[in-house]
Amino acid sequence: LLEVDSIYIFADDEIIEYDGELAADTLLEFLYDVIEEPVEIISNDRELKGFHHIEEDIKLMGYFKSAKSSHFTEYDDAAEEFHPFIKFFATFEPKIANKLNLKMNEVDFYEPFMNKPVTIPGKPYTEDDIVSFIEEHDRPTLRKLEPHSMYEIWEDDINGQHIVAFAEESDPDGYEFLEILKEVAQENTEDPDLSIIWIDPDNFPLMVPYWEKTFGIDLSSPQIGVVDVEDADSVWMEMDEEEDMPTADELDTWIEGVMSGRINPDDETDYNHDDDEEEDDDDEDE
């Protein structure tokens, strides 16, 4: 126990560090997750439907002969290493496995917001095989900032920067922007250096005034920018509230600018997704 002001939870033989918001309800919800079994068993279509509805978290699904299978034991041991941060599921039902296109002793890895899973190669697996694969793929292309893991995610930056998107899922504009963001993430999921953090302001009402003041943005509408994690310098994509949301191509172009270093927090140049609009303004001035 090395970090001062940290919270550690002792569960069975595991020591779990809580790296989230210091709020009673958030901590209590996290504790409830801790006491759940590391692997949730899917036995019927209703439970399978619930599994498919989980899209904001990394999740794994395995198919095994039974709970007594040695291969399931390896899977369960791997689940304990990541519990409760990564969701592990398993089925012993051939009909469920068939609907998931899973073979016996096979495990699929689901990245958040992606349409298709990746099958972990080399079955049957040892615990170390599963752990190693997850550790190599535990930075999703698009991930949601959650109250129970907000500091852990924020510390997992790339070259001292984060691409951050603010969007209220319950708001029509926010929902539209989030769907565009998912499309861009799905098209770029093979890029290991791209990781976008989605923040729903509704989940952090007390942080909204701080973010608006620090970043100089209005969170009543969707925003996307690149943030320096050390000094909070940032640059944000210009989006006119009265205009349509940027297209997937426009958003992809902006992200490419960030990845190439052309758009960065140390550059005060604004970037507008609608270059034609600027040209029209110039023509009117003439």
XYZ file of N, CA and C in Angstrom:
858
model
N 0.856 -1.179 0.000
C 0.000 0.000 0.000
C 0.896 1.235 0.000
N 1.114 1.777 -1.174
C 2.123 2.821 -1.310
C 1.539 4.218 -1.442
N 0.319 4.362 -1.966
C -0.218 5.678 -2.269
C -1.029 6.224 -1.101
N -0.664 7.442 -0.671
C -1.393 8.112 0.398
C -2.761 8.544 -0.131
N -3.771 8.538 0.741
C -5.137 8.942 0.392
C -5.779 8.017 -0.636
N -5.297 6.798 -0.731
C -5.912 5.819 -1.621
C -6.812 4.887 -0.816
N -7.782 4.287 -1.504
C -8.695 3.341 -0.872
C -8.424 1.960 -1.447
N -8.195 0.992 -0.572
C -7.945 -0.380 -1.000
C -9.025 -1.288 -0.421
N -9.473 -2.225 -1.232
C -10.510 -3.166 -0.823
C -9.910 -4.565 -0.802
N -10.030 -5.241 0.316
C -9.511 -6.600 0.453
C -10.667 -7.576 0.239
N -10.587 -8.342 -0.845
C -11.639 -9.294 -1.180
C -11.007 -10.648 -1.465
N -11.285 -11.616 -0.614
C -10.659 -12.939 -0.720
C -9.144 -12.772 -0.719
N -8.481 -13.220 -1.776
C -7.020 -13.112 -1.839
C -6.565 -11.913 -2.662
N -7.498 -11.052 -3.067
C -7.173 -9.933 -3.942
C -7.191 -8.611 -3.172
N -6.292 -7.705 -3.572
C -6.304 -6.331 -3.067
C -6.680 -5.441 -4.239
N -7.807 -4.755 -4.133
C -8.333 -3.951 -5.234
C -8.238 -2.481 -4.862
N -7.573 -1.706 -5.705
C -7.472 -0.270 -5.459
C -8.656 0.445 -6.092
N -9.327 1.260 -5.299
C -10.416 2.081 -5.811
C -9.833 3.404 -6.268
N -9.986 3.701 -7.555
C -9.356 4.884 -8.141
C -10.409 5.772 -8.787
N -11.515 5.948 -8.064
C -12.622 6.700 -8.629
C -13.029 7.882 -7.780
N -14.194 8.393 -8.090
C -14.753 9.551 -7.408
C -15.018 9.226 -5.937
N -14.611 10.145 -5.061
C -14.809 9.931 -3.623
C -16.197 10.410 -3.211
N -17.187 9.667 -3.682
C -18.580 9.935 -3.341
C -19.180 8.651 -2.785
N -20.010 8.778 -1.762
C -20.522 7.598 -1.065
C -21.287 6.664 -1.998
N -22.160 7.223 -2.861
C -22.966 6.363 -3.721
C -22.114 5.639 -4.753
N -21.093 6.333 -5.285
C -20.211 5.712 -6.276
C -19.386 4.597 -5.642
N -18.846 4.860 -4.457
C -18.053 3.850 -3.755
C -18.907 2.645 -3.369
N -20.137 2.894 -2.928
C -21.027 1.797 -2.544
C -21.365 0.922 -3.752
N -21.634 1.558 -4.884
C -21.928 0.802 -6.109
C -20.727 -0.050 -6.512
N -19.529 0.512 -6.344
C -18.309 -0.228 -6.663
C -18.158 -1.440 -5.746
N -18.467 -1.265 -4.468
C -18.367 -2.372 -3.510
C -19.341 -3.502 -3.856
N -20.528 -3.129 -4.317
C -21.486 -4.153 -4.754
C -20.930 -4.944 -5.936
N -20.235 -4.241 -6.847
C -19.618 -4.934 -7.985
C -18.526 -5.894 -7.515
N -17.780 -5.476 -6.501
C -16.675 -6.299 -5.990
C -17.182 -7.623 -5.433
N -18.308 -7.604 -4.740
C -18.788 -8.828 -4.097
C -19.506 -9.767 -5.068
N -19.727 -9.313 -6.296
C -20.294 -10.206 -7.312
C -19.250 -11.228 -7.745
N -19.709 -12.342 -8.318
C -18.790 -13.343 -8.846
C -18.017 -12.758 -10.029
N -16.727 -13.098 -10.171
C -15.919 -12.548 -11.272
C -16.452 -12.905 -12.654
N -17.096 -14.071 -12.786
C -17.647 -14.506 -14.074
C -19.162 -14.659 -13.946
N -19.889 -13.977 -14.826
C -21.346 -14.104 -14.857
C -21.733 -15.146 -15.902
N -22.568 -16.094 -15.514
C -22.958 -17.185 -16.400
C -24.222 -16.804 -17.179
N -24.167 -16.971 -18.502
C -25.300 -16.701 -19.383
C -25.943 -18.035 -19.755
N -27.222 -18.203 -19.370
C -27.873 -19.506 -19.545
C -29.087 -19.483 -20.464
N -29.602 -18.276 -20.789
C -30.809 -18.219 -21.619
C -30.805 -16.968 -22.490
N -31.813 -16.861 -23.354
C -31.878 -15.754 -24.310
C -32.068 -14.404 -23.620
N -32.796 -14.384 -22.519
C -33.002 -13.122 -21.801
C -31.677 -12.591 -21.265
N -30.886 -13.474 -20.678
C -29.573 -13.064 -20.168
C -28.634 -12.691 -21.314
N -28.757 -13.377 -22.448
C -27.931 -13.049 -23.611
C -28.273 -11.662 -24.139
N -29.553 -11.317 -24.118
C -29.973 -9.984 -24.548
C -29.351 -8.919 -23.653
N -29.337 -9.178 -22.346
C -28.701 -8.246 -21.418
C -27.216 -8.107 -21.687
N -26.572 -9.212 -22.025
C -25.145 -9.183 -22.372
C -24.898 -8.275 -23.571
N -25.739 -8.385 -24.587
C -25.561 -7.581 -25.797
C -25.798 -6.094 -25.538
N -26.590 -5.771 -24.525
C -26.882 -4.369 -24.231
C -25.712 -3.662 -23.549
N -24.748 -4.412 -23.078
C -23.563 -3.806 -22.454
C -22.590 -3.412 -23.555
N -22.436 -2.125 -23.804
C -21.538 -1.683 -24.868
C -20.478 -0.701 -24.389
N -20.578 -0.237 -23.152
C -19.656 0.792 -22.671
C -18.433 0.212 -21.970
N -18.394 -1.098 -21.785
C -17.313 -1.726 -21.024
C -16.584 -2.770 -21.864
N -15.313 -2.997 -21.521
C -14.623 -4.171 -22.053
C -15.297 -5.405 -21.460
N -15.583 -6.387 -22.303
C -16.206 -7.616 -21.805
C -15.666 -8.810 -22.581
N -15.682 -9.966 -21.933
C -15.255 -11.212 -22.554
C -16.357 -12.247 -22.398
N -16.461 -13.116 -23.395
C -17.423 -14.211 -23.339
C -16.727 -15.510 -23.710
N -16.855 -16.525 -22.863
C -16.248 -17.822 -23.129
C -17.279 -18.936 -23.140
N -16.991 -19.989 -23.879
C -17.868 -21.162 -23.941
C -17.104 -22.373 -23.424
N -17.658 -23.005 -22.388
C -16.986 -24.138 -21.751
C -17.983 -25.260 -21.485
N -17.456 -26.455 -21.268
C -18.308 -27.628 -21.060
C -19.106 -27.506 -19.774
N -18.454 -27.075 -18.710
C -19.137 -26.928 -17.422
C -18.264 -26.112 -16.481
N -18.824 -25.804 -15.306
C -18.071 -25.053 -14.303
C -16.921 -25.873 -13.735
N -16.953 -27.184 -13.937
C -15.883 -28.053 -13.445
C -14.747 -28.212 -14.451
N -14.932 -27.641 -15.635
C -13.907 -27.745 -16.679
C -12.624 -27.043 -16.246
N -11.494 -27.657 -16.502
C -10.205 -27.036 -16.158
C -9.989 -25.762 -16.965
N -10.544 -25.715 -18.185
C -10.401 -24.524 -19.021
C -11.225 -23.363 -18.457
N -12.398 -23.687 -17.895
C -13.180 -22.646 -17.235
C -12.459 -22.146 -15.990
N -11.809 -23.030 -15.269
C -11.058 -22.633 -14.073
C -9.976 -21.619 -14.421
N -9.265 -21.842 -15.529
C -8.243 -20.892 -15.982
C -8.885 -19.544 -16.302
N -10.038 -19.581 -16.947
C -10.780 -18.367 -17.313
C -11.238 -17.619 -16.063
N -11.751 -18.354 -15.105
C -12.222 -17.763 -13.857
C -11.067 -17.135 -13.079
N -9.915 -17.791 -13.082
C -8.737 -17.238 -12.401
C -8.288 -15.937 -13.065
N -8.370 -15.885 -14.397
C -8.015 -14.653 -15.111
C -9.002 -13.541 -14.775
N -10.274 -13.897 -14.656
C -11.304 -12.908 -14.328
C -11.035 -12.251 -12.980
N -10.545 -13.027 -12.026
C -10.253 -12.482 -10.700
C -9.178 -11.404 -10.755
N -8.278 -11.500 -11.727
C -7.202 -10.514 -11.856
C -7.732 -9.141 -12.260
N -8.865 -9.102 -12.947
C -9.386 -7.838 -13.480
C -10.711 -7.425 -12.851
N -11.216 -8.238 -11.960
C -12.491 -7.962 -11.312
C -12.365 -6.783 -10.360
N -13.336 -5.821 -10.379
C -14.569 -5.782 -11.168
C -14.484 -4.851 -12.385
N -13.270 -4.503 -12.808
C -13.103 -3.479 -13.839
C -13.436 -3.972 -15.241
N -13.204 -5.248 -15.508
C -13.514 -5.833 -16.808
C -14.531 -6.940 -16.593
N -15.539 -6.976 -17.439
C -16.653 -7.905 -17.250
C -16.390 -9.222 -17.980
N -16.451 -10.305 -17.237
C -16.265 -11.647 -17.791
C -17.598 -12.392 -17.781
N -17.910 -13.006 -18.904
C -19.120 -13.815 -19.027
C -18.737 -15.185 -19.572
N -19.586 -16.165 -19.300
C -19.360 -17.509 -19.838
C -20.699 -18.196 -20.024
N -20.724 -19.152 -20.924
C -21.914 -19.980 -21.097
C -21.501 -21.442 -21.190
N -22.390 -22.306 -20.714
C -22.202 -23.754 -20.837
C -23.259 -24.345 -21.777
N -24.046 -23.452 -22.405
C -25.164 -23.870 -23.241
C -24.789 -23.840 -24.720
N -24.866 -24.982 -25.417
C -24.526 -25.017 -26.848
C -25.358 -24.053 -27.690
N -26.650 -23.873 -27.357
C -27.503 -22.972 -28.138
C -27.028 -21.527 -28.021
N -26.631 -21.128 -26.824
C -26.123 -19.768 -26.623
C -24.797 -19.600 -27.355
N -23.924 -20.582 -27.238
C -22.624 -20.524 -27.914
C -22.796 -20.435 -29.422
N -23.780 -21.159 -29.954
C -24.029 -21.139 -31.393
C -24.451 -19.752 -31.854
N -25.280 -19.075 -31.062
C -25.718 -17.720 -31.415
C -24.559 -16.727 -31.373
N -23.540 -17.042 -30.596
C -22.360 -16.178 -30.482
C -21.215 -16.644 -31.379
N -21.451 -17.716 -32.129
C -20.415 -18.296 -33.004
C -19.157 -18.680 -32.220
N -19.378 -19.209 -31.022
C -18.269 -19.620 -30.166
C -18.070 -21.130 -30.227
N -16.829 -21.533 -30.335
C -16.486 -22.954 -30.263
C -16.123 -23.307 -28.817
N -16.103 -24.591 -28.521
C -15.788 -25.049 -27.168
C -14.417 -24.540 -26.723
N -14.359 -23.998 -25.497
C -13.138 -23.472 -24.866
C -12.596 -22.226 -25.568
N -13.453 -21.548 -26.322
C -13.045 -20.336 -27.037
C -13.556 -19.103 -26.295
N -12.777 -18.022 -26.359
C -13.135 -16.774 -25.683
C -13.090 -15.626 -26.680
N -14.150 -14.825 -26.688
C -14.207 -13.614 -27.506
C -13.994 -12.389 -26.629
N -13.252 -11.426 -27.172
C -12.949 -10.165 -26.479
C -13.725 -9.056 -27.170
N -14.521 -8.321 -26.400
C -15.348 -7.239 -26.939
C -14.797 -5.892 -26.477
N -14.396 -5.071 -27.435
C -13.979 -3.708 -27.125
C -15.227 -2.833 -27.030
N -15.239 -1.828 -26.146
C -16.417 -0.969 -26.027
C -16.827 -0.337 -27.357
N -18.123 -0.333 -27.617
C -18.737 0.337 -28.766
C -18.379 -0.280 -30.120
N -17.744 -1.442 -30.122
C -17.413 -2.100 -31.383
C -18.481 -3.139 -31.735
N -18.746 -3.290 -33.029
C -19.808 -4.192 -33.472
C -19.421 -5.659 -33.374
N -18.154 -5.958 -33.605
C -17.723 -7.354 -33.653
C -16.612 -7.613 -32.635
N -16.638 -8.795 -32.017
C -15.574 -9.139 -31.059
C -14.338 -9.662 -31.770
N -13.265 -9.806 -31.006
C -12.036 -10.434 -31.481
C -11.869 -11.737 -30.709
N -11.669 -12.827 -31.427
C -11.445 -14.109 -30.762
C -9.995 -14.202 -30.291
N -9.803 -14.479 -29.017
C -8.444 -14.634 -28.491
C -7.816 -15.864 -29.150
N -6.649 -15.705 -29.767
C -6.038 -16.835 -30.475
C -5.409 -17.854 -29.518
N -5.245 -19.078 -30.014
C -4.467 -20.081 -29.288
C -5.208 -20.891 -28.261
N -6.523 -21.124 -28.446
C -7.258 -21.940 -27.473
C -6.753 -23.387 -27.507
N -6.871 -24.121 -26.404
C -7.352 -23.677 -25.083
C -6.302 -22.825 -24.377
N -6.793 -21.914 -23.528
C -5.914 -20.920 -22.929
C -5.555 -21.261 -21.485
N -4.395 -20.763 -21.097
C -4.056 -20.733 -19.680
C -4.493 -19.384 -19.124
N -4.472 -19.257 -17.823
C -4.768 -17.966 -17.197
C -3.841 -16.890 -17.739
N -2.556 -17.193 -17.858
C -1.579 -16.211 -18.341
C -1.870 -15.780 -19.773
N -2.354 -16.698 -20.602
C -2.698 -16.354 -21.987
C -3.779 -15.280 -22.021
N -4.800 -15.466 -21.219
C -5.922 -14.524 -21.197
C -5.490 -13.193 -20.612
N -4.744 -13.244 -19.511
C -4.266 -12.016 -18.866
C -3.385 -11.219 -19.819
N -2.485 -11.882 -20.509
C -1.570 -11.199 -21.431
C -2.330 -10.535 -22.567
N -3.333 -11.225 -23.107
C -4.111 -10.655 -24.207
C -4.847 -9.399 -23.749
N -5.455 -9.466 -22.579
C -6.197 -8.307 -22.074
C -5.263 -7.131 -21.834
N -4.107 -7.383 -21.254
C -3.159 -6.304 -20.971
C -2.660 -5.633 -22.249
N -2.652 -6.364 -23.347
C -2.238 -5.795 -24.626
C -3.366 -5.039 -25.320
N -4.599 -5.227 -24.857
C -5.754 -4.636 -25.539
C -6.672 -3.878 -24.579
N -6.133 -3.414 -23.448
C -7.004 -2.803 -22.446
C -7.135 -1.290 -22.580
N -6.659 -0.718 -23.693
C -6.900 0.700 -23.964
C -7.804 0.793 -25.196
N -9.107 0.876 -24.991
C -10.040 0.883 -26.117
C -9.896 2.133 -26.984
N -10.363 2.023 -28.224
C -10.361 3.177 -29.126
C -11.286 4.264 -28.599
N -12.429 3.866 -28.073
C -13.377 4.797 -27.467
C -13.809 4.219 -26.124
N -13.644 4.996 -25.074
C -14.031 4.525 -23.741
C -14.740 5.638 -22.989
N -15.628 5.247 -22.125
C -16.406 6.212 -21.361
C -15.767 6.441 -20.003
N -15.669 7.712 -19.613
C -15.166 8.042 -18.281
C -16.260 7.737 -17.268
N -15.968 6.831 -16.362
C -16.935 6.427 -15.346
C -16.501 6.955 -13.980
N -17.453 7.322 -13.113
C -17.098 7.832 -11.785
C -16.221 6.883 -10.977
N -16.410 5.571 -11.130
C -15.669 4.618 -10.294
C -14.246 4.378 -10.784
N -13.898 4.879 -11.976
C -12.541 4.655 -12.500
C -11.976 5.892 -13.179
N -12.488 7.056 -12.832
C -12.152 8.272 -13.569
C -10.665 8.623 -13.488
N -10.040 8.426 -12.339
C -8.628 8.796 -12.207
C -7.725 7.797 -12.921
N -8.083 6.530 -12.866
C -7.300 5.507 -13.559
C -7.295 5.764 -15.061
N -8.459 6.090 -15.612
C -8.552 6.357 -17.050
C -7.792 7.624 -17.405
N -7.926 8.665 -16.590
C -7.270 9.937 -16.900
C -5.750 9.797 -16.873
N -5.245 8.945 -16.002
C -3.792 8.745 -15.915
C -3.251 7.899 -17.065
N -4.143 7.231 -17.790
C -3.728 6.365 -18.902
C -3.701 7.173 -20.195
N -2.814 8.171 -20.234
C -2.740 9.063 -21.396
C -1.771 8.521 -22.437
N -1.792 9.138 -23.621
C -0.860 8.809 -24.690
C -0.013 10.042 -24.967
N 1.283 9.949 -24.665
C 2.211 11.067 -24.862
C 1.749 12.327 -24.134
N 1.161 12.139 -22.956
C 0.763 13.276 -22.135
C -0.497 13.977 -22.585
N -1.256 13.367 -23.500
C -2.455 14.011 -24.022
C -3.630 13.037 -24.049
N -4.829 13.623 -24.044
C -6.058 12.859 -24.236
C -6.903 13.551 -25.295
N -7.516 12.765 -26.172
C -8.609 13.281 -26.987
C -9.872 13.080 -26.165
N -10.577 14.179 -25.893
C -11.730 14.138 -24.997
C -12.971 14.611 -25.742
N -14.045 13.858 -25.622
C -15.319 14.242 -26.226
C -16.372 14.361 -25.133
N -17.045 15.511 -25.081
C -18.162 15.710 -24.165
C -19.458 15.587 -24.959
N -20.364 14.747 -24.485
C -21.659 14.604 -25.152
C -22.659 13.998 -24.183
N -23.818 14.660 -24.038
C -24.885 14.126 -23.197
C -25.692 13.127 -24.017
N -25.663 11.865 -23.606
C -26.356 10.831 -24.373
C -27.860 11.057 -24.398
N -28.405 11.695 -23.367
C -29.846 11.925 -23.293
C -30.298 13.109 -24.134
N -29.353 13.907 -24.629
C -29.654 15.075 -25.449
C -29.612 14.680 -26.927
N -30.559 15.139 -27.750
C -30.567 14.753 -29.173
C -29.264 15.054 -29.898
N -28.715 16.262 -29.702
C -27.441 16.597 -30.344
C -26.311 15.737 -29.793
N -26.320 15.524 -28.486
C -25.283 14.702 -27.875
C -25.342 13.271 -28.366
N -26.557 12.745 -28.498
C -26.719 11.375 -28.999
C -26.228 11.270 -30.438
N -26.592 12.253 -31.268
C -26.155 12.244 -32.671
C -24.633 12.294 -32.760
N -24.025 13.171 -31.963
C -22.565 13.297 -31.992
C -21.900 12.010 -31.514
N -22.466 11.386 -30.483
C -21.901 10.143 -29.961
C -21.955 9.033 -31.010
N -23.045 8.970 -31.774
C -23.157 7.959 -32.832
C -22.105 8.188 -33.911
N -21.841 9.452 -34.242
C -20.788 9.777 -35.217
C -19.430 9.367 -34.657
N -19.229 9.640 -33.374
C -17.966 9.294 -32.714
C -17.746 7.780 -32.718
N -18.804 7.026 -32.469
C -18.702 5.561 -32.505
C -18.305 5.082 -33.897
N -18.897 5.696 -34.923
C -18.577 5.311 -36.304
C -17.102 5.535 -36.600
N -16.579 6.689 -36.176
C -15.162 6.995 -36.399
C -14.282 6.013 -35.628
N -14.663 5.708 -34.391
C -13.880 4.764 -33.581
C -13.859 3.380 -34.221
N -14.990 2.947 -34.755
C -15.062 1.631 -35.392
C -14.182 1.566 -36.630
N -14.085 2.687 -37.350
C -13.259 2.722 -38.556
C -11.769 2.749 -38.222
N -11.430 3.170 -37.002
C -10.020 3.326 -36.625
C -9.600 2.399 -35.494
N -10.345 1.337 -35.281
C -10.086 0.472 -34.128
C -8.739 -0.242 -34.196
N -8.136 -0.324 -35.389
C -6.847 -1.007 -35.522
C -5.672 -0.108 -35.144
N -5.928 1.190 -34.915
C -4.850 2.126 -34.579
C -4.566 2.059 -33.075
N -3.419 1.515 -32.667
C -3.133 1.350 -31.235
C -2.875 2.666 -30.507
N -2.605 3.733 -31.267
C -2.288 5.018 -30.647
C -3.506 5.919 -30.496
N -4.663 5.470 -30.974
C -5.868 6.285 -30.876
C -6.731 5.815 -29.714
N -6.982 6.718 -28.784
C -7.882 6.426 -27.673
C -8.639 7.702 -27.330
N -9.952 7.633 -27.449
C -10.817 8.782 -27.204
C -11.597 8.543 -25.917
N -11.609 9.539 -25.046
C -12.389 9.453 -23.811
C -13.699 10.203 -24.009
N -14.806 9.489 -23.837
C -16.118 10.135 -23.887
C -16.569 10.432 -22.460
N -16.962 11.687 -22.243
C -17.476 12.109 -20.940
C -18.911 12.584 -21.117
N -19.826 11.981 -20.386
C -21.209 12.444 -20.361
C -21.339 13.409 -19.185
N -21.516 14.715 -19.457
C -21.586 15.693 -18.358
C -22.653 15.365 -17.319
N -23.705 14.656 -17.727
C -24.756 14.290 -16.772
C -24.227 13.408 -15.643
N -23.143 12.682 -15.899
C -22.564 11.803 -14.880
C -21.678 12.557 -13.890
N -21.314 13.804 -14.235
C -20.400 14.580 -13.387
C -20.908 16.017 -13.233
N -22.101 16.213 -12.677
C -22.680 17.563 -12.603
C -21.823 18.568 -11.843
N -21.111 18.120 -10.812
C -20.291 19.043 -10.029
C -19.013 19.447 -10.757
N -18.620 18.675 -11.773
C -17.399 18.969 -12.515
C -17.633 19.898 -13.698
N -18.891 20.045 -14.117
C -19.185 20.824 -15.325
C -18.673 22.262 -15.240
N -18.942 23.010 -14.152
C -18.413 24.382 -14.083
C -16.892 24.433 -14.166
N -16.211 23.470 -13.541
C -14.743 23.424 -13.589
C -14.260 23.184 -15.003
N -14.852 22.207 -15.690
C -14.426 21.902 -17.057
C -14.683 23.081 -17.992
N -15.841 23.721 -17.831
C -16.164 24.851 -18.707
C -15.182 26.002 -18.499
N -14.830 26.266 -17.253
C -13.892 27.346 -16.956
C -12.480 26.992 -17.395
N -12.044 25.768 -17.108
C -10.680 25.346 -17.430
C -10.444 25.275 -18.929
N -11.413 24.715 -19.661
C -11.229 24.499 -21.092
C -11.830 25.603 -21.955
N -12.604 26.514 -21.343
C -13.199 27.601 -22.111
C -14.229 27.123 -23.112
N -15.063 26.170 -22.708
C -16.063 25.605 -23.608
C -17.435 25.617 -22.943
N -18.468 25.446 -23.760
C -19.845 25.384 -23.284
C -20.326 23.947 -23.394
N -20.565 23.306 -22.269
C -20.924 21.893 -22.277
C -22.421 21.649 -22.443
N -23.172 22.708 -22.795
C -24.575 22.487 -23.135
C -24.713 21.902 -24.534
N -23.603 21.865 -25.274
C -23.579 21.255 -26.601
C -22.353 20.354 -26.703
N -22.331 19.399 -27.636
C -21.195 18.474 -27.762
C -19.886 19.199 -28.064
N -18.790 18.657 -27.550
C -17.458 19.217 -27.765
C -16.462 18.077 -27.931
N -15.423 18.313 -28.733
C -14.305 17.373 -28.799
C -13.017 18.170 -28.896
N -12.024 17.775 -28.116
C -10.758 18.499 -28.105
C -9.624 17.597 -27.677
N -8.425 18.158 -27.721
C -7.248 17.436 -27.241
C -6.714 18.205 -26.044
N -6.434 17.487 -24.951
C -6.088 18.098 -23.669
C -4.727 17.614 -23.208
N -3.891 18.562 -22.751
C -2.620 18.228 -22.117
C -2.912 17.867 -20.664
N -2.543 16.665 -20.246
C -2.914 16.199 -18.909
C -2.130 16.895 -17.803
N -1.000 17.512 -18.139
C -0.175 18.155 -17.120
C -0.690 19.541 -16.757
N -0.902 20.395 -17.770
C -1.281 21.782 -17.483
C -2.694 22.131 -17.930
N -3.433 21.152 -18.475
C -4.824 21.322 -18.911
C -4.972 22.270 -20.088
N -3.857 22.605 -20.776
C -3.985 23.334 -22.035
C -4.782 22.477 -23.006
N -5.565 23.119 -23.861
C -6.410 22.336 -24.756
C -6.735 23.117 -26.020
N -7.126 22.405 -27.049
C -7.636 23.009 -28.277
C -8.844 22.188 -28.699
N -9.897 22.889 -29.139
C -11.182 22.241 -29.379
C -11.651 22.463 -30.807
N -12.263 21.459 -31.354
C -12.832 21.547 -32.694
C -13.999 22.526 -32.677
N -14.008 23.441 -33.633
C -15.092 24.414 -33.705
C -16.347 23.745 -34.251
N -17.433 23.889 -33.498
C -18.716 23.359 -33.942
C -19.787 24.401 -33.667
N -20.398 24.917 -34.724
C -21.435 25.935 -34.610
C -22.711 25.292 -34.087
N -23.248 25.842 -32.996
C -24.454 25.271 -32.402
C -25.636 25.297 -33.362
N -25.649 26.269 -34.292
C -26.776 26.398 -35.201
C -26.612 25.534 -36.444
N -25.459 24.944 -36.623
C -25.196 24.111 -37.795
C -25.311 22.634 -37.428
N -25.246 21.789 -38.446
C -25.290 20.351 -38.220
C -24.024 19.888 -37.513
N -24.111 18.720 -36.903
C -22.929 18.102 -36.319
C -21.917 17.796 -37.427
N -20.619 17.762 -37.100
C -19.634 17.376 -38.119
C -19.925 15.966 -38.620
N -19.612 15.720 -39.876
C -19.784 14.376 -40.417
C -18.684 13.469 -39.880
N -18.843 12.178 -40.106
C -17.810 11.228 -39.676
C -16.488 11.529 -40.368
N -16.546 11.917 -41.649
C -15.317 12.235 -42.390
C -14.639 13.470 -41.815
N -15.435 14.489 -41.468
C -14.867 15.713 -40.900
C -14.246 15.438 -39.532
N -14.922 14.645 -38.742
C -14.394 14.300 -37.420
C -13.132 13.453 -37.552
N -13.134 12.543 -38.511
C -11.968 11.697 -38.754
C -10.775 12.542 -39.182
N -11.027 13.550 -40.032
C -9.956 14.446 -40.480
C -9.383 15.235 -39.309
N -10.257 15.698 -38.423
C -9.796 16.454 -37.249
C -8.937 15.564 -36.353
N -9.385 14.344 -36.127
C -8.626 13.413 -35.286
C -7.280 13.092 -35.918
N -7.250 12.945 -37.241
C -5.980 12.715 -37.935
C -5.026 13.881 -37.700
N -5.570 15.098 -37.641
C -4.751 16.271 -37.351
C -4.140 16.215 -35.966
N -4.911 15.700 -35.005
C -4.395 15.531 -33.646
C -3.306 14.468 -33.624
N -3.558 13.355 -34.280
C -2.610 12.242 -34.274
C -1.292 12.616 -34.944
N -1.357 13.486 -35.954
C -0.149 13.891 -36.672
C 0.616 14.993 -35.947
N -0.024 15.606 -34.933
C 0.611 16.700 -34.209
C 0.300 18.061 -34.786
N -0.449 18.096 -35.897
C -0.801 19.384 -36.504
C -1.750 20.168 -35.607
N -2.602 19.451 -34.889
C -3.498 20.062 -33.908
C -3.037 19.612 -32.534
N -2.626 20.572 -31.700
C -2.147 20.207 -30.366
C -2.399 21.346 -29.392
N -2.398 21.069 -28.102
C -2.727 22.090 -27.104
C -1.781 23.282 -27.081
N -0.581 23.139 -27.622
C 0.367 24.244 -27.640
C 0.178 25.155 -28.842
N -0.733 24.769 -29.749
C -0.996 25.544 -30.956
C -2.303 26.288 -30.761
N -2.276 27.613 -30.837
C -3.469 28.408 -30.584
C -4.357 28.540 -31.819
N -3.961 27.965 -32.924
C -4.746 28.050 -34.142
C -6.040 27.269 -33.978
N -7.173 27.898 -34.270
C -8.459 27.215 -34.197
C -8.636 26.330 -35.418
N -9.375 25.269 -35.250
C -9.633 24.352 -36.359
C -11.128 24.242 -36.543
N -11.628 24.676 -37.692
C -13.052 24.626 -37.997
C -13.320 23.473 -38.935
N -14.321 22.659 -38.608
C -14.600 21.509 -39.470
C -15.232 21.917 -40.779
N -15.683 23.193 -40.900
C -16.328 23.648 -42.125
C -15.472 24.712 -42.772
N -14.467 24.303 -43.553
C -13.573 25.246 -44.197
C -14.298 26.081 -45.234
N -15.333 25.504 -45.874
C -16.055 26.234 -46.902
C -16.747 27.442 -46.311
N -17.182 27.330 -45.030
C -17.858 28.433 -44.370
C -16.925 29.616 -44.236
N -15.646 29.348 -43.908
C -14.667 30.409 -43.782
C -14.440 31.084 -45.123
N -14.389 30.270 -46.213
C -14.162 30.836 -47.524
C -15.323 31.721 -47.934
N -16.568 31.304 -47.579
C -17.730 32.108 -47.909
C -17.686 33.444 -47.196
N -17.241 33.443 -45.917
C -17.136 34.686 -45.164
C -16.137 35.623 -45.815
N -15.002 35.063 -46.305
C -13.991 35.886 -46.958
C -14.548 36.528 -48.215
N -15.358 35.760 -48.971
C -15.924 36.285 -50.203
C -16.877 37.428 -49.913
N -17.656 37.300 -48.799
C -18.593 38.353 -48.447
C -17.867 39.629 -48.063
N -16.699 39.498 -47.371
C -15.932 40.670 -46.973
C -15.434 41.431 -48.188
N -15.087 40.664 -49.253
C -14.596 41.318 -50.457
C -15.725 42.076 -51.152
